[in-house]
Tab-separated table of C-alpha atoms and ligand atoms in Angstrom:
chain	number	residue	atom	x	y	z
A	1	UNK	CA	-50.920	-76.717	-28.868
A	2	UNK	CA	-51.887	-76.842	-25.157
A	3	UNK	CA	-51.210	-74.378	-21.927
A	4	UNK	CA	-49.167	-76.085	-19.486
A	5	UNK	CA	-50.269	-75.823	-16.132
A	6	UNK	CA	-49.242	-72.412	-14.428
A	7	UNK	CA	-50.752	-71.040	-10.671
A	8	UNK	CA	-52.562	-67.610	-10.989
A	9	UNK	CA	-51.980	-65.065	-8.984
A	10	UNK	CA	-54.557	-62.235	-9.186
A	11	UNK	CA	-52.865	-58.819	-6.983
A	12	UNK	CA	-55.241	-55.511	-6.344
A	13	UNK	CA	-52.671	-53.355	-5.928
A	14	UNK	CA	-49.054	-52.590	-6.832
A	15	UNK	CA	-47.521	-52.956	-3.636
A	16	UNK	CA	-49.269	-56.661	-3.329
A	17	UNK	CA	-48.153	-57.077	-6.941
A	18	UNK	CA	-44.574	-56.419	-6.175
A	19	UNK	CA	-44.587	-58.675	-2.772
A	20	UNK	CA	-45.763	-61.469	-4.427
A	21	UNK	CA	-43.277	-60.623	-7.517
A	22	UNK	CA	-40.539	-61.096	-4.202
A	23	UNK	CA	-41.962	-64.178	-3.459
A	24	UNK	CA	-41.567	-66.015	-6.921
A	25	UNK	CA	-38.490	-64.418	-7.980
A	26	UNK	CA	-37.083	-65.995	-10.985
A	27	UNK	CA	-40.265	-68.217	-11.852
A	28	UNK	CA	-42.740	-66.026	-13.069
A	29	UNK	CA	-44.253	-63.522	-15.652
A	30	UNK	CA	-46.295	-60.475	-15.328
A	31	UNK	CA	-49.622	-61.196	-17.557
A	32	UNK	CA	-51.271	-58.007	-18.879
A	33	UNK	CA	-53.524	-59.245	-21.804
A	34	UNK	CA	-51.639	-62.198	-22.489
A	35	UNK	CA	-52.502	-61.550	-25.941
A	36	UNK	CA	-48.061	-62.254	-26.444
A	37	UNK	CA	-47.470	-64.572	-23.852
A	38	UNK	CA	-50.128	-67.043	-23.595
A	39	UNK	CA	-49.478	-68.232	-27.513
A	40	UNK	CA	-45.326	-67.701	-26.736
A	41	UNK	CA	-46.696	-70.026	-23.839
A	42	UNK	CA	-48.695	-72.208	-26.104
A	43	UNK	CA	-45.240	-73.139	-28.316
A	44	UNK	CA	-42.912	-73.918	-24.533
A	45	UNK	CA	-41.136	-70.668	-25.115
A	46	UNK	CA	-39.396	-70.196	-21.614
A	47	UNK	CA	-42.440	-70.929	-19.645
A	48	UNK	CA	-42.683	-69.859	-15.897
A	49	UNK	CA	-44.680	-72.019	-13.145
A	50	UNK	CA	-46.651	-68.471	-11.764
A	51	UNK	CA	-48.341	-65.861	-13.830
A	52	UNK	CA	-49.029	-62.667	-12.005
A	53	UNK	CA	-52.065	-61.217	-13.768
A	54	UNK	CA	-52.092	-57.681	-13.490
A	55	UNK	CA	-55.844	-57.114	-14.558
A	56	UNK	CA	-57.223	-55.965	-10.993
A	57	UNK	CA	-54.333	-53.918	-9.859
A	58	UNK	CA	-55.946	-50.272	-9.762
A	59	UNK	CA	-53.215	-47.971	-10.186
A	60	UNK	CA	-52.299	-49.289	-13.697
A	61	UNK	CA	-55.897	-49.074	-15.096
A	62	UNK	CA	-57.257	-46.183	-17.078
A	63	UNK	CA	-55.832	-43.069	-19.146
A	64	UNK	CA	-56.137	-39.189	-19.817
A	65	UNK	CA	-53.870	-36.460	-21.940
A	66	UNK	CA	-50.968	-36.746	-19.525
A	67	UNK	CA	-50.740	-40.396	-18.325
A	68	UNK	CA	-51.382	-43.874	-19.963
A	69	UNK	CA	-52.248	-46.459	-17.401
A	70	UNK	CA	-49.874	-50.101	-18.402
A	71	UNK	CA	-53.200	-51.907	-17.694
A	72	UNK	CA	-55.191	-49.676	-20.779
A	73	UNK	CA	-56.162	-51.492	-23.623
A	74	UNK	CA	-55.003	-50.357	-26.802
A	75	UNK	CA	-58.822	-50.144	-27.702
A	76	UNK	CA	-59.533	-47.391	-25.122
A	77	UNK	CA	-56.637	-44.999	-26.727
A	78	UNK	CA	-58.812	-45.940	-30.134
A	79	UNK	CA	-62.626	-45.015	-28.875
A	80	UNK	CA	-60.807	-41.891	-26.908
A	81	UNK	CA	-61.033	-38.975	-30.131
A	82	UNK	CA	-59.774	-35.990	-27.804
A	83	UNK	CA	-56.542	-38.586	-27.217
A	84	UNK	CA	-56.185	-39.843	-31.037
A	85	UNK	CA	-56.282	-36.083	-31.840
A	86	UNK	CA	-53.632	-34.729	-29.517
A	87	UNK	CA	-51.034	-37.142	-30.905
A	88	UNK	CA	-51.656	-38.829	-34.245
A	89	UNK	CA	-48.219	-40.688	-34.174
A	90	UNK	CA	-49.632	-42.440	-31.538
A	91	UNK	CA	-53.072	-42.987	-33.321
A	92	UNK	CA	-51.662	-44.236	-36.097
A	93	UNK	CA	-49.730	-46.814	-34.250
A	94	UNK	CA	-52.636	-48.075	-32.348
A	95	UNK	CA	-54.710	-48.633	-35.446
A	96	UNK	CA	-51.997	-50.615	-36.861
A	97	UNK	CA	-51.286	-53.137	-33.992
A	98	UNK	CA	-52.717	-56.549	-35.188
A	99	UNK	CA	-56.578	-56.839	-35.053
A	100	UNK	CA	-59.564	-55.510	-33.326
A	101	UNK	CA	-59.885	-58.422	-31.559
A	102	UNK	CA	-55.962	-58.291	-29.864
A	103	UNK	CA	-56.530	-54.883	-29.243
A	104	UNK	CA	-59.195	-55.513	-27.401
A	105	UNK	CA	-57.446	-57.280	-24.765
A	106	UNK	CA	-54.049	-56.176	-25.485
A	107	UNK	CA	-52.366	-53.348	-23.447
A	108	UNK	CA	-50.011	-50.767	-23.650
A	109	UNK	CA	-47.583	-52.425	-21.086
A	110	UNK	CA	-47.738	-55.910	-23.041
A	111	UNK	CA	-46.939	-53.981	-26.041
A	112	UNK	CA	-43.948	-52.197	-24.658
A	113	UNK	CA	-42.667	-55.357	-23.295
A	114	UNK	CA	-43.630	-57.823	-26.048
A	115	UNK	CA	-41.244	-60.690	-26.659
A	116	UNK	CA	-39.029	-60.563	-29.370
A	117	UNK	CA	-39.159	-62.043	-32.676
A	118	UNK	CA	-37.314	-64.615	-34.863
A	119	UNK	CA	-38.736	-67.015	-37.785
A	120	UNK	CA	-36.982	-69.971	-35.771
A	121	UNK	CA	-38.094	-68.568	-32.325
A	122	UNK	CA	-41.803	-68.213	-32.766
A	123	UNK	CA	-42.468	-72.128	-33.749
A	124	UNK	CA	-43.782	-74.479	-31.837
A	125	UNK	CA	-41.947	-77.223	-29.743
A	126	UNK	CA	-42.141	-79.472	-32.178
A	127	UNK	CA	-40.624	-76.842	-34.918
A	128	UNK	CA	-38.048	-75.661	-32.852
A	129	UNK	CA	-36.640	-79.513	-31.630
A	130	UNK	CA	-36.087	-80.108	-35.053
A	131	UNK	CA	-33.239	-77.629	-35.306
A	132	UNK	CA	-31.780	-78.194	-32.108
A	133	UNK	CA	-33.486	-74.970	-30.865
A	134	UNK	CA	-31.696	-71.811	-30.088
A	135	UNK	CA	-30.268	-69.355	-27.231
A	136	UNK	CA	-33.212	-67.807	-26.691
A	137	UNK	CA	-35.169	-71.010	-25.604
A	138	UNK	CA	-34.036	-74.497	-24.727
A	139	UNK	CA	-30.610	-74.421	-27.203
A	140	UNK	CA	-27.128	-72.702	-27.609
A	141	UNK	CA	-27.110	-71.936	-31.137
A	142	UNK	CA	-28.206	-68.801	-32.822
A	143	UNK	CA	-29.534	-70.057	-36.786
A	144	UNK	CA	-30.106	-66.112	-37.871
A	145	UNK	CA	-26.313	-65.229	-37.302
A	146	UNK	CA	-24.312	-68.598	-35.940
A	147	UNK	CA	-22.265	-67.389	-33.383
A	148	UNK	CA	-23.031	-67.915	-30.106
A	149	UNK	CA	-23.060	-64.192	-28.560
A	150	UNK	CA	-26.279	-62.489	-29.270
A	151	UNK	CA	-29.488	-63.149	-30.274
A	152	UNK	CA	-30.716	-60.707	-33.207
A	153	UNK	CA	-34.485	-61.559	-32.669
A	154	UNK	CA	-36.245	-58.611	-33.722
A	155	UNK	CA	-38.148	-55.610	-31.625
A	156	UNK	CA	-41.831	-55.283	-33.337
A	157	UNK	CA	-43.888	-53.440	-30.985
A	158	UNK	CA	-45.898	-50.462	-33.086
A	159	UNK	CA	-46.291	-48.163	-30.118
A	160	UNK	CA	-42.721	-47.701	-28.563
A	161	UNK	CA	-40.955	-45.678	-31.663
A	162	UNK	CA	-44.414	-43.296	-31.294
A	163	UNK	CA	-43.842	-42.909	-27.714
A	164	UNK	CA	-40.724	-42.079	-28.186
A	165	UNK	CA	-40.973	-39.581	-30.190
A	166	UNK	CA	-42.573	-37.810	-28.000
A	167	UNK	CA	-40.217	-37.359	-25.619
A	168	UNK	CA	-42.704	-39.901	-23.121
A	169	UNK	CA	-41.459	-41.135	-19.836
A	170	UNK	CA	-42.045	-44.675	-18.340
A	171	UNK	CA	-43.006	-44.762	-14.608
A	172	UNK	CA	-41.737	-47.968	-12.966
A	173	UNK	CA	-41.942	-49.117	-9.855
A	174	UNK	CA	-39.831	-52.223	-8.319
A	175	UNK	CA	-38.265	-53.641	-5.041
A	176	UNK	CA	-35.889	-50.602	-5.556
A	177	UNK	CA	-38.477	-48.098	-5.517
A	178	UNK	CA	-40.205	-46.227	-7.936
A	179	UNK	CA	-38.342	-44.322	-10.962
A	180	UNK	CA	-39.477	-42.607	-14.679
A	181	UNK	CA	-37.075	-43.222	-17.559
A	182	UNK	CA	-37.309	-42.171	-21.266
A	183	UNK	CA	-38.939	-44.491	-23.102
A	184	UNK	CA	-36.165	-45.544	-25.240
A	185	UNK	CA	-34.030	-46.091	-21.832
A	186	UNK	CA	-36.310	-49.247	-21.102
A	187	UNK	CA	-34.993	-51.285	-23.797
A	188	UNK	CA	-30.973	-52.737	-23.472
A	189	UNK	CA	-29.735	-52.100	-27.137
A	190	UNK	CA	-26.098	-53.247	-25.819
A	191	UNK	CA	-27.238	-56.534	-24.301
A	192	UNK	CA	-27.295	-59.925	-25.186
A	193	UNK	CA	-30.912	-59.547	-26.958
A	194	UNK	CA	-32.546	-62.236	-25.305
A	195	UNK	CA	-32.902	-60.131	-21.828
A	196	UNK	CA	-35.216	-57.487	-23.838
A	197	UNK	CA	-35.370	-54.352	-21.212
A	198	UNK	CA	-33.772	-52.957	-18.642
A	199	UNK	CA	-36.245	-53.592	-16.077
A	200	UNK	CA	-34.739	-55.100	-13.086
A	201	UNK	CA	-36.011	-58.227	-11.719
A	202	UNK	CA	-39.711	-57.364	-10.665
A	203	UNK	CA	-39.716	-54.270	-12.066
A	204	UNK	CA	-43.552	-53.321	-13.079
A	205	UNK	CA	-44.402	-50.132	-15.785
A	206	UNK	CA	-47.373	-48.692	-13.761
A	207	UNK	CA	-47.657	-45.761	-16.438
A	208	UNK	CA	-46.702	-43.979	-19.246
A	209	UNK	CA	-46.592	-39.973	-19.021
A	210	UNK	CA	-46.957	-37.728	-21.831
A	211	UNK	CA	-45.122	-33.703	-21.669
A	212	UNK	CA	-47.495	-30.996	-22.670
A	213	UNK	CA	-44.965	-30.252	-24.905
A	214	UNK	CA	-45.815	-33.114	-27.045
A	215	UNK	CA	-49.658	-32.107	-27.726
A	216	UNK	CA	-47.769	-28.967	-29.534
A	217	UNK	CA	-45.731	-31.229	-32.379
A	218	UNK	CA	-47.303	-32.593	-35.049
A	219	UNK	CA	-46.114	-36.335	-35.686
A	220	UNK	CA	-46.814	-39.450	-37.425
A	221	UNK	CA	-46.243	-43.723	-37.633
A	222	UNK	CA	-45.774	-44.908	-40.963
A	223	UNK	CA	-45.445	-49.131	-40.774
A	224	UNK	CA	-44.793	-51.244	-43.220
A	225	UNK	CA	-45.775	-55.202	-43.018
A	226	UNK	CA	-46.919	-58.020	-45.135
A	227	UNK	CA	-50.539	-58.488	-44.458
A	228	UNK	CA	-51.695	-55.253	-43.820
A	229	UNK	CA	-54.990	-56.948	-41.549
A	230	UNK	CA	-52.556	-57.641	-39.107
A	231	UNK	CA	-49.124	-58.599	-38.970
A	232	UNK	CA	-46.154	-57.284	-36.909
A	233	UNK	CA	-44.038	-54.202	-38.640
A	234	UNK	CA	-41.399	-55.743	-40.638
A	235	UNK	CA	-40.196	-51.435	-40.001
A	236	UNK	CA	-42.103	-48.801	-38.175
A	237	UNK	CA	-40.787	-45.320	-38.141
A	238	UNK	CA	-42.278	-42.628	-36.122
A	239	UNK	CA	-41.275	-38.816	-36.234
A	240	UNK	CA	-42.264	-35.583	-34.369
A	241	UNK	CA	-41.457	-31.992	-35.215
A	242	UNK	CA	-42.507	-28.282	-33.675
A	243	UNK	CA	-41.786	-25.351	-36.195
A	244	UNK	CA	-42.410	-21.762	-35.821
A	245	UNK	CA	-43.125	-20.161	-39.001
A	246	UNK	CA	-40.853	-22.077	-41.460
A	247	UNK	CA	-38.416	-22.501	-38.787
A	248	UNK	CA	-37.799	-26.380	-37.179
A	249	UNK	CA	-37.461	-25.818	-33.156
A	250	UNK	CA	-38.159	-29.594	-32.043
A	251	UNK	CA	-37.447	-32.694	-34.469
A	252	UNK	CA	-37.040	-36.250	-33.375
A	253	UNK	CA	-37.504	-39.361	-35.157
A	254	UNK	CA	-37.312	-43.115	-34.106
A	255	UNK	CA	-37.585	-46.594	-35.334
A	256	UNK	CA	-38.705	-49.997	-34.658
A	257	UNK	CA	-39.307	-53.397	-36.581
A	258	UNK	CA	-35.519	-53.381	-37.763
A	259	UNK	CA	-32.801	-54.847	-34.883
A	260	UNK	CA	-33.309	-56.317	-31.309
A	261	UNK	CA	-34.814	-52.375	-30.162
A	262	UNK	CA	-36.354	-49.499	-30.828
A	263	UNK	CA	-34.188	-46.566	-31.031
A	264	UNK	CA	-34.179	-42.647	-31.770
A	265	UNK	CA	-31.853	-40.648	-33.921
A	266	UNK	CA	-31.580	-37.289	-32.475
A	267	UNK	CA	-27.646	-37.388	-33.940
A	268	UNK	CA	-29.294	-36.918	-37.075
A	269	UNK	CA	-32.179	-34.852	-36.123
A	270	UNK	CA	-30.383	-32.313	-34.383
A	271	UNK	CA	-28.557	-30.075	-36.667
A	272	UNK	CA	-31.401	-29.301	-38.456
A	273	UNK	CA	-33.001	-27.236	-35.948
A	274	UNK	CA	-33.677	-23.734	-36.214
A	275	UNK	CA	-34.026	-23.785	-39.774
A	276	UNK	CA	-36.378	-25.194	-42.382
A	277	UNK	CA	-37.201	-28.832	-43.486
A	278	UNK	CA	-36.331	-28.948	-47.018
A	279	UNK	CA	-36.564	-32.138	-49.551
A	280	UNK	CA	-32.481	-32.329	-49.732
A	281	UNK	CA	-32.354	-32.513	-45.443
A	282	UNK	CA	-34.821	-34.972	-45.857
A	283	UNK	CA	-32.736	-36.875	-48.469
A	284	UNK	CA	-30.010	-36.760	-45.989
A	285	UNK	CA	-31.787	-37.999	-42.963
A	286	UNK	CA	-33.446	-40.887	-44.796
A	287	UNK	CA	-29.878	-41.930	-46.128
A	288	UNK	CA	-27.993	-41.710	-43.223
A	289	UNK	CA	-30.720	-43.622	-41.113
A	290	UNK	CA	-30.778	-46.632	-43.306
A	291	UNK	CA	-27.033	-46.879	-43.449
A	292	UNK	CA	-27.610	-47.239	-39.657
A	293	UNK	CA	-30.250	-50.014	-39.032
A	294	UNK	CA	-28.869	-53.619	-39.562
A	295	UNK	CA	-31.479	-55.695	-39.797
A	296	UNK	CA	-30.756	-59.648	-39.883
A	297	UNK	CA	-32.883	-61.913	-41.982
A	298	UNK	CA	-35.544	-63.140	-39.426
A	299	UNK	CA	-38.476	-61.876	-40.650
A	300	UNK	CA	-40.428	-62.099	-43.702
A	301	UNK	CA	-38.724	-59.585	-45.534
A	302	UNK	CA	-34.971	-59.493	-46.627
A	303	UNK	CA	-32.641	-57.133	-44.629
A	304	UNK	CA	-31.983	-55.336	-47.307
A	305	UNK	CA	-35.482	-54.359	-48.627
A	306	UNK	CA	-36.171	-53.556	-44.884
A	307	UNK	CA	-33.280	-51.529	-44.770
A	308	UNK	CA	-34.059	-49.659	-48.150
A	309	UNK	CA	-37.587	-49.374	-46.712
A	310	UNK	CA	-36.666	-47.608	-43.728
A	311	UNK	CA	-34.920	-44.928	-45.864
A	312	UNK	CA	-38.513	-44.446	-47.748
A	313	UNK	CA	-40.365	-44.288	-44.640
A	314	UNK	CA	-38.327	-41.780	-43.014
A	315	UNK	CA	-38.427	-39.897	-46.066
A	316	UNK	CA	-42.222	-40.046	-45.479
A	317	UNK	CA	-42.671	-39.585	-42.111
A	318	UNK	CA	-40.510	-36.524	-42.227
A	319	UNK	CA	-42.313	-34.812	-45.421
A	320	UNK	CA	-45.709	-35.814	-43.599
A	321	UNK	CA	-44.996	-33.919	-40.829
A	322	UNK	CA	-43.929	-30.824	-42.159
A	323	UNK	CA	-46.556	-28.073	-41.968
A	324	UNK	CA	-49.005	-27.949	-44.900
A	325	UNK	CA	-48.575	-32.051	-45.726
A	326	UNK	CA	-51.461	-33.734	-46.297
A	327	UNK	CA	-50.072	-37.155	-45.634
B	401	FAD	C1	-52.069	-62.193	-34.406
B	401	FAD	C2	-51.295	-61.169	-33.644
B	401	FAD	C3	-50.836	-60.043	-34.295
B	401	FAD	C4	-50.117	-59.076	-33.599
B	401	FAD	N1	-49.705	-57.972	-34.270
B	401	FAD	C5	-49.055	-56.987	-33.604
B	401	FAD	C6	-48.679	-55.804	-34.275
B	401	FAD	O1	-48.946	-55.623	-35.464
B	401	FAD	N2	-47.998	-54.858	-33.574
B	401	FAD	C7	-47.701	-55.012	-32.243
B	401	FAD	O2	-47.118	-54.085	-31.655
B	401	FAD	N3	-48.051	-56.120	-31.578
B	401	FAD	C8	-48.735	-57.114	-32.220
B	401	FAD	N4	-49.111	-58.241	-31.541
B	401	FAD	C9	-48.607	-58.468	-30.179
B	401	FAD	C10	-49.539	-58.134	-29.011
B	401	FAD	O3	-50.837	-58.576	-29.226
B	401	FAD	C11	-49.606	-56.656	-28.675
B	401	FAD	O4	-48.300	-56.113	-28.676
B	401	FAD	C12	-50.272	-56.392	-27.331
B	401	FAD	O5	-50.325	-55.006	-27.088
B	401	FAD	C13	-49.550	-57.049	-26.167
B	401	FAD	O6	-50.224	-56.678	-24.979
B	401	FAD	P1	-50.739	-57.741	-23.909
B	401	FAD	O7	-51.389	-56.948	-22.835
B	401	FAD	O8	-51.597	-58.785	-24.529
B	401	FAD	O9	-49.359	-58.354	-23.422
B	401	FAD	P2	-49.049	-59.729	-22.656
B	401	FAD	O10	-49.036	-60.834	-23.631
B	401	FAD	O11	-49.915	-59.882	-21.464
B	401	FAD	O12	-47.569	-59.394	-22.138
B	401	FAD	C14	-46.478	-59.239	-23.026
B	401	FAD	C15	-45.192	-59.099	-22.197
B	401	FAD	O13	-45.201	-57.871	-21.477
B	401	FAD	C16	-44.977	-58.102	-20.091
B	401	FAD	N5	-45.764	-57.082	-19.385
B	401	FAD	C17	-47.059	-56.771	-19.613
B	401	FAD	N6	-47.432	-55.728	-18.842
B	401	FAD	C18	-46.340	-55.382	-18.103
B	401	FAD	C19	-46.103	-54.381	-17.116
B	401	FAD	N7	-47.046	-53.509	-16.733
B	401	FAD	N8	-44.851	-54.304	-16.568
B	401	FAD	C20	-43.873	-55.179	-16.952
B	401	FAD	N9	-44.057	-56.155	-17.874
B	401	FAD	C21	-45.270	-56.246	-18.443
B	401	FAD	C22	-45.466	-59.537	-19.856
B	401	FAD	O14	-44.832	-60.125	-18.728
B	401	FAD	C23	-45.026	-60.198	-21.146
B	401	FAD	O15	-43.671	-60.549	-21.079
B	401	FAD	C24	-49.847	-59.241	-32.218
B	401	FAD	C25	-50.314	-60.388	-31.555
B	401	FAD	C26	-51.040	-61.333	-32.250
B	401	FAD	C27	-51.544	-62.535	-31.504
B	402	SF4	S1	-31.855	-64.537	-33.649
B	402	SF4	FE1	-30.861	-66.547	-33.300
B	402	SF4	S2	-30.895	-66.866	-31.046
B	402	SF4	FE2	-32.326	-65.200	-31.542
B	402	SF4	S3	-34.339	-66.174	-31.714
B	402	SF4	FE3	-33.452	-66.106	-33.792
B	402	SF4	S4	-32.349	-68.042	-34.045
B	402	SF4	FE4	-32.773	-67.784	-31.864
């Protein structure tokens, strides 16, 4: 497999970033680590003629307790002990995403924005001509679910579902302006599933920012996946809780690796504040969330282990977090 030729375009800061992102509208991709795109490149999956590498634009490079530039590497949150510390959901799913190698070059932006997956989708050419392709590149049929609505590719970045549970905000900035959303509020769970977020066109994450509040919750990533070395989560649950005494005053909970987003579940988190976390609430929780989740079978794993799966990990997520676990 071969890179097509694409021009380069190498911005130093955001506003130069978003006037060239003007200039090519419609033909081009923002390239963070490229660790996703250059191999989705590699296989002719929707390939633009400009990449706008975001490597030497200053204001989305480096990190502290409150703000996450898009430009760090997931190996800087690793080395950073003070950061793993203050959130270990967010530890966890660092440690998890692929290889040291990826996250060596791979960034937090990439990995909020990473393309969608499918078994028929990420194939090469070759693969893919053979079936006629599909909506989301170079065809009209969907092979996963054969209608011709929606894609169901799958969401499977680790870190979103962590962020989210802790209440993080996204700072974007775009021919519009500049604006901060909820995490959660980036990706379009009622769209079509090939257009992945609800970033307008030219839309750039310049940061992530992190509440005080969430250094106070304790919180956890439980993922599960084939080849634990490095694969994608086939599920990845995340949950975050603040109790005083036995008493629950914050509880939220998300999930990712299952449907076309990541999404949170504070219907079901909820009513259970302001009293304790017992075994039969969990129960509950971890019921009603899998009879939720639809996964479709485009993974590895069948929908309905996945969806069993997510009922365990919540279940473990949930008791992990409660004060006193040990795991
Ligand atoms: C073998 C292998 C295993 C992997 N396993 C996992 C895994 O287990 N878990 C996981 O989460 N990921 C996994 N990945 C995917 C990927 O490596 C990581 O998600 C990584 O963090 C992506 O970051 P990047 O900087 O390389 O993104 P890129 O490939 O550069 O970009 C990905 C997408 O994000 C967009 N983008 C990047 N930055 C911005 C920004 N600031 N604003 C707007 N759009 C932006 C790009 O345009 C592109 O569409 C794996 C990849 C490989 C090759
Ligand atoms: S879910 Fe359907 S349309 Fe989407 S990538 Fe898979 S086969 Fe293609």
């Amino acid at each position: 497999m071969h890179l097509d030729p694409f021009e380069l375009h190498r911005p130093e800061s955001v506003d130069e970033t978003l006037e060239l992102a003007r200039r090519y509208a419609g033909s081009f991709d923002y390239l963070a680590g490229g660790t996703d795109l250059l191999p989705n490149y590699k296989m002719h999956l929707n390939l633009r003629p400009h990449l706008i590498a975001l490597e030497d634009v200053g204001e989305l490079r480096g990190h502290s307790l409150d703000r996450i530039g898009a430009m760090t590497r997931l190996a800087d949150l690793e080395r950073d002990p003070e950061f793993l510390r203050s959130y270990p959901a967010i530890a966890e799913a660092v440690r998890e995403v692929a290889t040291p190698l990826v996250r060596a070059s791979g960034t937090l932006g990439g990995n909020l924005f990473l393309e969608t997956r499918c078994f028929f989708f990420n194939q090469s050419y070759f693969w893919r001509q053979s079936l006629g392709f599909c909506m989301k590149a170079d065809g009209d049929q969907c092979h996963v679910v054969p209608q011709k609505e929606k894609c169901y590719a799958t969401f499977s970045g680790d870190l979103a579902p962590a962020l989210m549970v802790l209440d993080a905000e996204a700072e974007i900035r775009g021919p519009g302006g500049a604006r901060r959303v909820p995490i959660g509020e980036l990706y379009d769970g009622a769209g079509d599933g090939i257009r992945r977020t609800r970033l307008a066109p030219g839309e750039l994450l310049v940061a992530v920012h992190l509440p005080a509040s969430a250094r106070r919750r304790r919180s956890t990533y439980r993922k599960l996946r084939v080849r634990p070395s490095f694969d994608f989560p086939e599920l990845g649950v995340a949950a975050a809780g603040r109790w005083e005494g036995d008493r629950l005053e914050e509880l939220s909970l998300a999930a990712g690796g299952l449907e076309t987003y990541p999404r949170r579940f504070d219907a079901l988190t909820s009513p259970l504040l302001g009293a304790p976390l017992t075994d039969t609430k969990i129960e509950e929780v971890a019921s009603k969330l899998r009879g939720l989740v639809r996964p479709v079978h485009n993974t590895f794993l069948a929908p309905d282990y996945r969806k069993k799966m997510a009922g365990v990990f919540t279940r473990r997520a949930l008791a992990g977090i409660r004060p006193g676990a040990t795991a």
